Amino acid sequence: LAKTTQPISMDSYEGQEVNITCSHNNIATNDYITWYQQFPSQGPRFIIQGYKTKVTNEVASLFIPADRKSSTLSLPRVSLSDTAVYYCLVGVPNAGKSTFGDGTTLTVKP
Amino acid sequence: DAGITQSPRHKVTETGTPVTLRCHQTENHRYMYWYRQDPGHGLRLIHYSYGVKDTDKGEVSDGYSVSRSKTEDFLLTLESATSSQTSVYFCAISESASGGASGANVLTFGAGSRLTVL
């Protein structure tokens, strides 16, 4: 299983762009990279998924370099409501082969 | 939320007692998972199921068993609870994020069950 490493915490201010990086040096060929957001007393919620290069949806972008040993979640123009814990997941859940990072607590200040 | 219901949502029990947590889904998903979440450890997979009566172990399966006798229900049992099993337990299902591409499944989680073992 790929071991994943994320920063424990990050602070930002409203309106700024936030980039959270996840390191996964031993990612396997078939592994996908998925990011989740979790608010207190709730289950994690899907944000974005990618395999290589760049993926963008309505809430975030995901940058994956060619060697795929890291990935960066980019949140444009954060607001107070983006204060949450963000997890990267590397692997293939359906094969029982996936690993969550320990999560990054993002605090957005006014 | 993919119709996932976990019960009970909160439970306090004593060391050595059996505990069963239930996960119920209403959308006929094939794959179901049990995770535990502890401070400093993120989410760790306990067991997962890929169909009725088809289950497999995750990275922290010791002390836990599961059963899936019908598609909609996935049960997690602690035969003899210990204080180290105090945790928040999440059930999840997986579904395709992009129209059925293999390996691109994403997880949808239930609201969690908080278990305290005294």
PDB file of C-alpha atoms in Angstrom:
ATOM      1  CA  LEU A   1       0.000   0.000   0.000  1.00  0.00           C
ATOM      2  CA  ALA A   2       1.173   3.497  -0.792  1.00  0.00           C
ATOM      3  CA  LYS A   3       2.149   5.475   2.279  1.00  0.00           C
ATOM      4  CA  THR A   4       0.756   8.998   2.183  1.00  0.00           C
ATOM      5  CA  THR A   5       2.048  12.079   3.983  1.00  0.00           C
ATOM      6  CA  GLN A   6       0.235  15.388   4.379  1.00  0.00           C
ATOM      7  CA  PRO A   7       0.924  18.527   6.438  1.00  0.00           C
ATOM      8  CA  ILE A   8      -0.922  18.376   9.749  1.00  0.00           C
ATOM      9  CA  SER A   9      -2.378  21.873   9.502  1.00  0.00           C
ATOM     10  CA  MET A  10      -2.556  25.013   7.385  1.00  0.00           C
ATOM     11  CA  ASP A  11      -3.928  28.497   7.919  1.00  0.00           C
ATOM     12  CA  SER A  12      -5.301  30.823   5.281  1.00  0.00           C
ATOM     13  CA  TYR A  13      -7.441  33.927   4.887  1.00  0.00           C
ATOM     14  CA  GLU A  14     -10.688  34.360   3.032  1.00  0.00           C
ATOM     15  CA  GLY A  15     -10.258  34.931  -0.677  1.00  0.00           C
ATOM     16  CA  GLN A  16      -6.821  33.321  -0.898  1.00  0.00           C
ATOM     17  CA  GLU A  17      -5.873  30.253  -2.922  1.00  0.00           C
ATOM     18  CA  VAL A  18      -4.854  27.270  -0.809  1.00  0.00           C
ATOM     19  CA  ASN A  19      -2.650  24.416  -1.972  1.00  0.00           C
ATOM     20  CA  ILE A  20      -2.407  21.214   0.048  1.00  0.00           C
ATOM     21  CA  THR A  21       0.194  18.655  -0.998  1.00  0.00           C
ATOM     22  CA  CYS A  22       0.151  14.923  -0.408  1.00  0.00           C
ATOM     23  CA  SER A  23       3.286  12.823  -0.842  1.00  0.00           C
ATOM     24  CA  HIS A  24       2.943   9.213  -1.989  1.00  0.00           C
ATOM     25  CA  ASN A  25       6.354   7.989  -3.088  1.00  0.00           C
ATOM     26  CA  ASN A  26       5.407   4.329  -3.602  1.00  0.00           C
ATOM     27  CA  ILE A  27       2.235   4.877  -5.570  1.00  0.00           C
ATOM     28  CA  ALA A  28       1.368   1.891  -7.760  1.00  0.00           C
ATOM     29  CA  THR A  29       0.622   1.997 -11.455  1.00  0.00           C
ATOM     30  CA  ASN A  30      -3.091   1.343 -10.979  1.00  0.00           C
ATOM     31  CA  ASP A  31      -3.575   3.751  -8.076  1.00  0.00           C
ATOM     32  CA  TYR A  32      -5.823   6.787  -8.304  1.00  0.00           C
ATOM     33  CA  ILE A  33      -5.534   9.866  -6.105  1.00  0.00           C
ATOM     34  CA  THR A  34      -8.712  11.103  -4.465  1.00  0.00           C
ATOM     35  CA  TRP A  35      -9.292  13.984  -2.077  1.00  0.00           C
ATOM     36  CA  TYR A  36     -11.978  14.210   0.569  1.00  0.00           C
ATOM     37  CA  GLN A  37     -13.240  16.974   2.860  1.00  0.00           C
ATOM     38  CA  GLN A  38     -14.521  16.328   6.355  1.00  0.00           C
ATOM     39  CA  PHE A  39     -16.426  18.620   8.708  1.00  0.00           C
ATOM     40  CA  PRO A  40     -16.787  17.834  12.428  1.00  0.00           C
ATOM     41  CA  SER A  41     -19.266  15.054  13.235  1.00  0.00           C
ATOM     42  CA  GLN A  42     -19.689  14.151   9.557  1.00  0.00           C
ATOM     43  CA  GLY A  43     -18.248  11.552   7.237  1.00  0.00           C
ATOM     44  CA  PRO A  44     -15.672  12.563   4.630  1.00  0.00           C
ATOM     45  CA  ARG A  45     -17.062  13.915   1.361  1.00  0.00           C
ATOM     46  CA  PHE A  46     -15.567  13.485  -2.128  1.00  0.00           C
ATOM     47  CA  ILE A  47     -13.909  16.549  -3.649  1.00  0.00           C
ATOM     48  CA  ILE A  48     -11.901  15.475  -6.684  1.00  0.00           C
ATOM     49  CA  GLN A  49     -10.060  12.532  -8.213  1.00  0.00           C
ATOM     50  CA  GLY A  50      -7.257  12.164 -10.713  1.00  0.00           C
ATOM     51  CA  TYR A  51      -4.708   9.788 -12.178  1.00  0.00           C
ATOM     52  CA  LYS A  52      -2.198  12.109 -13.843  1.00  0.00           C
ATOM     53  CA  THR A  53      -1.697  15.734 -14.965  1.00  0.00           C
ATOM     54  CA  LYS A  54      -4.431  18.176 -13.987  1.00  0.00           C
ATOM     55  CA  VAL A  55      -8.076  17.759 -13.149  1.00  0.00           C
ATOM     56  CA  THR A  56     -10.496  20.585 -12.419  1.00  0.00           C
ATOM     57  CA  ASN A  57     -14.085  20.636 -11.254  1.00  0.00           C
ATOM     58  CA  GLU A  58     -16.398  23.301  -9.900  1.00  0.00           C
ATOM     59  CA  VAL A  59     -14.787  23.411  -6.456  1.00  0.00           C
ATOM     60  CA  ALA A  60     -11.111  22.448  -6.804  1.00  0.00           C
ATOM     61  CA  SER A  61      -8.192  21.510  -9.002  1.00  0.00           C
ATOM     62  CA  LEU A  62      -5.844  18.585  -8.621  1.00  0.00           C
ATOM     63  CA  PHE A  63      -2.286  18.717  -9.925  1.00  0.00           C
ATOM     64  CA  ILE A  64      -0.316  15.496 -10.362  1.00  0.00           C
ATOM     65  CA  PRO A  65       3.247  15.615 -11.713  1.00  0.00           C
ATOM     66  CA  ALA A  66       4.511  13.112 -14.255  1.00  0.00           C
ATOM     67  CA  ASP A  67       6.179  10.865 -11.658  1.00  0.00           C
ATOM     68  CA  ARG A  68       2.903  10.790  -9.625  1.00  0.00           C
ATOM     69  CA  LYS A  69       4.812  10.735  -6.338  1.00  0.00           C
ATOM     70  CA  SER A  70       2.863  13.679  -5.021  1.00  0.00           C
ATOM     71  CA  SER A  71      -0.364  15.533  -5.677  1.00  0.00           C
ATOM     72  CA  THR A  72      -1.604  19.006  -4.851  1.00  0.00           C
ATOM     73  CA  LEU A  73      -5.181  19.956  -4.076  1.00  0.00           C
ATOM     74  CA  SER A  74      -5.850  23.569  -4.975  1.00  0.00           C
ATOM     75  CA  LEU A  75      -8.813  25.437  -3.511  1.00  0.00           C
ATOM     76  CA  PRO A  76      -9.392  28.796  -5.205  1.00  0.00           C
ATOM     77  CA  ARG A  77     -10.581  31.765  -3.150  1.00  0.00           C
ATOM     78  CA  VAL A  78     -11.374  29.960   0.077  1.00  0.00           C
ATOM     79  CA  SER A  79     -14.132  31.069   2.426  1.00  0.00           C
ATOM     80  CA  LEU A  80     -14.774  30.465   6.122  1.00  0.00           C
ATOM     81  CA  SER A  81     -16.916  27.471   5.173  1.00  0.00           C
ATOM     82  CA  ASP A  82     -13.871  25.720   3.709  1.00  0.00           C
ATOM     83  CA  THR A  83     -12.479  25.259   7.224  1.00  0.00           C
ATOM     84  CA  ALA A  84     -12.304  21.470   7.450  1.00  0.00           C
ATOM     85  CA  VAL A  85      -9.972  18.485   7.410  1.00  0.00           C
ATOM     86  CA  TYR A  86      -8.759  17.409   3.976  1.00  0.00           C
ATOM     87  CA  TYR A  87      -7.635  13.854   3.249  1.00  0.00           C
ATOM     88  CA  CYS A  88      -5.855  12.369   0.294  1.00  0.00           C
ATOM     89  CA  LEU A  89      -6.574   8.744  -0.555  1.00  0.00           C
ATOM     90  CA  VAL A  90      -4.228   6.790  -2.794  1.00  0.00           C
ATOM     91  CA  GLY A  91      -5.135   3.446  -4.264  1.00  0.00           C
ATOM     92  CA  VAL A  92      -8.063   1.403  -5.485  1.00  0.00           C
ATOM     93  CA  PRO A  93     -10.770   1.079  -2.812  1.00  0.00           C
ATOM     94  CA  ASN A  94     -12.563  -1.766  -4.575  1.00  0.00           C
ATOM     95  CA  ALA A  95      -9.478  -3.943  -4.291  1.00  0.00           C
ATOM     96  CA  GLY A  96      -9.073  -3.173  -0.598  1.00  0.00           C
ATOM     97  CA  LYS A  97      -5.836  -1.475  -1.565  1.00  0.00           C
ATOM     98  CA  SER A  98      -5.999   2.164  -0.623  1.00  0.00           C
ATOM     99  CA  THR A  99      -4.495   4.354   2.062  1.00  0.00           C
ATOM    100  CA  PHE A 100      -5.738   7.586   3.568  1.00  0.00           C
ATOM    101  CA  GLY A 101      -3.332  10.262   4.649  1.00  0.00           C
ATOM    102  CA  ASP A 102      -3.641  11.485   8.228  1.00  0.00           C
ATOM    103  CA  GLY A 103      -5.428  14.618   7.079  1.00  0.00           C
ATOM    104  CA  THR A 104      -4.663  18.334   6.875  1.00  0.00           C
ATOM    105  CA  THR A 105      -6.676  20.677   9.069  1.00  0.00           C
ATOM    106  CA  LEU A 106      -7.313  23.852   7.092  1.00  0.00           C
ATOM    107  CA  THR A 107      -8.365  26.910   9.067  1.00  0.00           C
ATOM    108  CA  VAL A 108      -9.663  29.853   7.063  1.00  0.00           C
ATOM    109  CA  LYS A 109      -9.612  33.167   8.907  1.00  0.00           C
ATOM    110  CA  PRO A 110     -11.618  36.314   8.124  1.00  0.00           C
TER     111      PRO A 110
ATOM    112  CA  ASP B   1     -25.701  10.585   0.542  1.00  0.00           C
ATOM    113  CA  ALA B   2     -26.291   7.338  -1.343  1.00  0.00           C
ATOM    114  CA  GLY B   3     -28.896   6.379   1.265  1.00  0.00           C
ATOM    115  CA  ILE B   4     -26.415   5.176   3.902  1.00  0.00           C
ATOM    116  CA  THR B   5     -27.676   4.780   7.448  1.00  0.00           C
ATOM    117  CA  GLN B   6     -25.491   3.739  10.363  1.00  0.00           C
ATOM    118  CA  SER B   7     -26.839   2.495  13.677  1.00  0.00           C
ATOM    119  CA  PRO B   8     -26.409   3.087  16.481  1.00  0.00           C
ATOM    120  CA  ARG B   9     -24.937   6.572  16.101  1.00  0.00           C
ATOM    121  CA  HIS B  10     -23.594   6.528  19.631  1.00  0.00           C
ATOM    122  CA  LYS B  11     -22.871   3.640  21.968  1.00  0.00           C
ATOM    123  CA  VAL B  12     -21.131   3.251  25.298  1.00  0.00           C
ATOM    124  CA  THR B  13     -20.268  -0.247  26.388  1.00  0.00           C
ATOM    125  CA  GLU B  14     -17.987  -2.095  28.766  1.00  0.00           C
ATOM    126  CA  THR B  15     -14.848  -4.056  28.060  1.00  0.00           C
ATOM    127  CA  GLY B  16     -15.568  -7.644  27.124  1.00  0.00           C
ATOM    128  CA  THR B  17     -19.095  -7.133  25.809  1.00  0.00           C
ATOM    129  CA  PRO B  18     -20.049  -7.865  22.202  1.00  0.00           C
ATOM    130  CA  VAL B  19     -21.020  -4.968  19.978  1.00  0.00           C
ATOM    131  CA  THR B  20     -22.585  -4.907  16.519  1.00  0.00           C
ATOM    132  CA  LEU B  21     -22.727  -1.849  14.299  1.00  0.00           C
ATOM    133  CA  ARG B  22     -25.058  -1.836  11.323  1.00  0.00           C
ATOM    134  CA  CYS B  23     -24.706  -0.145   7.971  1.00  0.00           C
ATOM    135  CA  HIS B  24     -27.752  -0.018   5.716  1.00  0.00           C
ATOM    136  CA  GLN B  25     -27.802   1.255   2.133  1.00  0.00           C
ATOM    137  CA  THR B  26     -30.749   1.682  -0.174  1.00  0.00           C
ATOM    138  CA  GLU B  27     -29.128   1.938  -3.616  1.00  0.00           C
ATOM    139  CA  ASN B  28     -27.956  -1.613  -4.280  1.00  0.00           C
ATOM    140  CA  HIS B  29     -24.220  -0.825  -4.222  1.00  0.00           C
ATOM    141  CA  ARG B  30     -22.023  -3.868  -4.523  1.00  0.00           C
ATOM    142  CA  TYR B  31     -19.074  -2.615  -2.464  1.00  0.00           C
ATOM    143  CA  MET B  32     -19.328  -1.658   1.199  1.00  0.00           C
ATOM    144  CA  TYR B  33     -16.602  -0.762   3.695  1.00  0.00           C
ATOM    145  CA  TRP B  34     -16.006  -0.281   7.391  1.00  0.00           C
ATOM    146  CA  TYR B  35     -13.383   2.260   8.505  1.00  0.00           C
ATOM    147  CA  ARG B  36     -12.323   3.480  11.896  1.00  0.00           C
ATOM    148  CA  GLN B  37     -11.131   7.021  12.550  1.00  0.00           C
ATOM    149  CA  ASP B  38      -8.828   7.907  15.403  1.00  0.00           C
ATOM    150  CA  PRO B  39      -6.921  11.103  16.181  1.00  0.00           C
ATOM    151  CA  GLY B  40      -3.559  11.051  14.453  1.00  0.00           C
ATOM    152  CA  HIS B  41      -4.412   8.042  12.300  1.00  0.00           C
ATOM    153  CA  GLY B  42      -6.865   9.310   9.753  1.00  0.00           C
ATOM    154  CA  LEU B  43      -9.193   6.618   8.427  1.00  0.00           C
ATOM    155  CA  ARG B  44      -8.139   2.982   8.405  1.00  0.00           C
ATOM    156  CA  LEU B  45      -9.918   0.168   6.622  1.00  0.00           C
ATOM    157  CA  ILE B  46     -11.214  -2.638   8.848  1.00  0.00           C
ATOM    158  CA  HIS B  47     -13.090  -4.893   6.417  1.00  0.00           C
ATOM    159  CA  TYR B  48     -14.831  -4.522   3.109  1.00  0.00           C
ATOM    160  CA  SER B  49     -17.395  -6.464   1.116  1.00  0.00           C
ATOM    161  CA  TYR B  50     -17.655  -6.995  -2.620  1.00  0.00           C
ATOM    162  CA  GLY B  51     -20.992  -8.783  -2.590  1.00  0.00           C
ATOM    163  CA  VAL B  52     -23.366 -10.870  -0.486  1.00  0.00           C
ATOM    164  CA  LYS B  53     -21.307 -13.206   1.693  1.00  0.00           C
ATOM    165  CA  ASP B  54     -18.093 -11.897   0.055  1.00  0.00           C
ATOM    166  CA  THR B  55     -15.840 -10.035   2.457  1.00  0.00           C
ATOM    167  CA  ASP B  56     -12.143  -9.388   2.946  1.00  0.00           C
ATOM    168  CA  LYS B  57      -9.835  -7.936   5.557  1.00  0.00           C
ATOM    169  CA  GLY B  58      -8.415  -4.451   5.642  1.00  0.00           C
ATOM    170  CA  GLU B  59      -5.335  -3.147   7.410  1.00  0.00           C
ATOM    171  CA  VAL B  60      -6.789  -3.195  10.962  1.00  0.00           C
ATOM    172  CA  SER B  61      -9.087  -6.238  10.986  1.00  0.00           C
ATOM    173  CA  ASP B  62      -7.895  -7.912  14.202  1.00  0.00           C
ATOM    174  CA  GLY B  63     -10.690  -8.046  16.788  1.00  0.00           C
ATOM    175  CA  TYR B  64     -13.421  -7.400  14.216  1.00  0.00           C
ATOM    176  CA  SER B  65     -15.676  -9.574  12.109  1.00  0.00           C
ATOM    177  CA  VAL B  66     -18.222  -8.662   9.454  1.00  0.00           C
ATOM    178  CA  SER B  67     -21.188 -10.190   7.767  1.00  0.00           C
ATOM    179  CA  ARG B  68     -23.218  -9.384   4.699  1.00  0.00           C
ATOM    180  CA  SER B  69     -26.236 -11.627   4.296  1.00  0.00           C
ATOM    181  CA  LYS B  70     -28.045  -9.241   1.959  1.00  0.00           C
ATOM    182  CA  THR B  71     -26.947  -6.465  -0.350  1.00  0.00           C
ATOM    183  CA  GLU B  72     -28.276  -3.614   1.734  1.00  0.00           C
ATOM    184  CA  ASP B  73     -26.774  -4.519   5.122  1.00  0.00           C
ATOM    185  CA  PHE B  74     -23.156  -4.754   6.248  1.00  0.00           C
ATOM    186  CA  LEU B  75     -22.608  -5.585   9.918  1.00  0.00           C
ATOM    187  CA  LEU B  76     -19.453  -4.975  11.933  1.00  0.00           C
ATOM    188  CA  THR B  77     -19.065  -7.035  15.115  1.00  0.00           C
ATOM    189  CA  LEU B  78     -16.666  -6.645  17.980  1.00  0.00           C
ATOM    190  CA  GLU B  79     -16.866 -10.044  19.671  1.00  0.00           C
ATOM    191  CA  SER B  80     -15.332  -8.776  22.907  1.00  0.00           C
ATOM    192  CA  ALA B  81     -14.851  -5.034  22.936  1.00  0.00           C
ATOM    193  CA  THR B  82     -11.630  -3.518  24.262  1.00  0.00           C
ATOM    194  CA  SER B  83     -10.762   0.055  25.175  1.00  0.00           C
ATOM    195  CA  SER B  84      -8.474   0.248  22.120  1.00  0.00           C
ATOM    196  CA  GLN B  85     -11.589  -0.126  19.967  1.00  0.00           C
ATOM    197  CA  THR B  86     -12.989   3.159  21.224  1.00  0.00           C
ATOM    198  CA  SER B  87     -13.279   5.064  17.977  1.00  0.00           C
ATOM    199  CA  VAL B  88     -15.574   6.569  15.390  1.00  0.00           C
ATOM    200  CA  TYR B  89     -16.633   3.977  12.843  1.00  0.00           C
ATOM    201  CA  PHE B  90     -17.628   4.939   9.331  1.00  0.00           C
ATOM    202  CA  CYS B  91     -19.400   2.831   6.773  1.00  0.00           C
ATOM    203  CA  ALA B  92     -18.923   3.631   3.106  1.00  0.00           C
ATOM    204  CA  ILE B  93     -20.034   2.493  -0.316  1.00  0.00           C
ATOM    205  CA  SER B  94     -18.138   3.027  -3.545  1.00  0.00           C
ATOM    206  CA  GLU B  95     -19.382   4.090  -6.930  1.00  0.00           C
ATOM    207  CA  SER B  96     -17.833   5.276 -10.142  1.00  0.00           C
ATOM    208  CA  ALA B  97     -16.707   8.884 -10.311  1.00  0.00           C
ATOM    209  CA  SER B  98     -16.654   9.004 -14.072  1.00  0.00           C
ATOM    210  CA  GLY B  99     -19.071   6.647 -15.695  1.00  0.00           C
ATOM    211  CA  GLY B 100     -17.698   3.224 -14.891  1.00  0.00           C
ATOM    212  CA  ALA B 101     -13.959   3.575 -15.470  1.00  0.00           C
ATOM    213  CA  SER B 102     -12.196   0.730 -13.692  1.00  0.00           C
ATOM    214  CA  GLY B 103     -10.371   1.810 -10.527  1.00  0.00           C
ATOM    215  CA  ALA B 104     -11.975   5.234 -10.505  1.00  0.00           C
ATOM    216  CA  ASN B 105     -14.496   4.468  -7.794  1.00  0.00           C
ATOM    217  CA  VAL B 106     -15.039   7.002  -5.067  1.00  0.00           C
ATOM    218  CA  LEU B 107     -16.264   6.465  -1.530  1.00  0.00           C
ATOM    219  CA  THR B 108     -19.443   7.877  -0.030  1.00  0.00           C
ATOM    220  CA  PHE B 109     -19.539   7.743   3.739  1.00  0.00           C
ATOM    221  CA  GLY B 110     -22.248   7.428   6.315  1.00  0.00           C
ATOM    222  CA  ALA B 111     -22.523   9.809   9.260  1.00  0.00           C
ATOM    223  CA  GLY B 112     -20.467   7.614  11.583  1.00  0.00           C
ATOM    224  CA  SER B 113     -20.989   5.643  14.785  1.00  0.00           C
ATOM    225  CA  ARG B 114     -19.164   6.803  17.887  1.00  0.00           C
ATOM    226  CA  LEU B 115     -18.253   3.855  20.126  1.00  0.00           C
ATOM    227  CA  THR B 116     -16.847   4.223  23.618  1.00  0.00           C
ATOM    228  CA  VAL B 117     -15.555   1.141  25.418  1.00  0.00           C
ATOM    229  CA  LEU B 118     -15.078   1.667  29.154  1.00  0.00           C
TER     230      LEU B 118
END
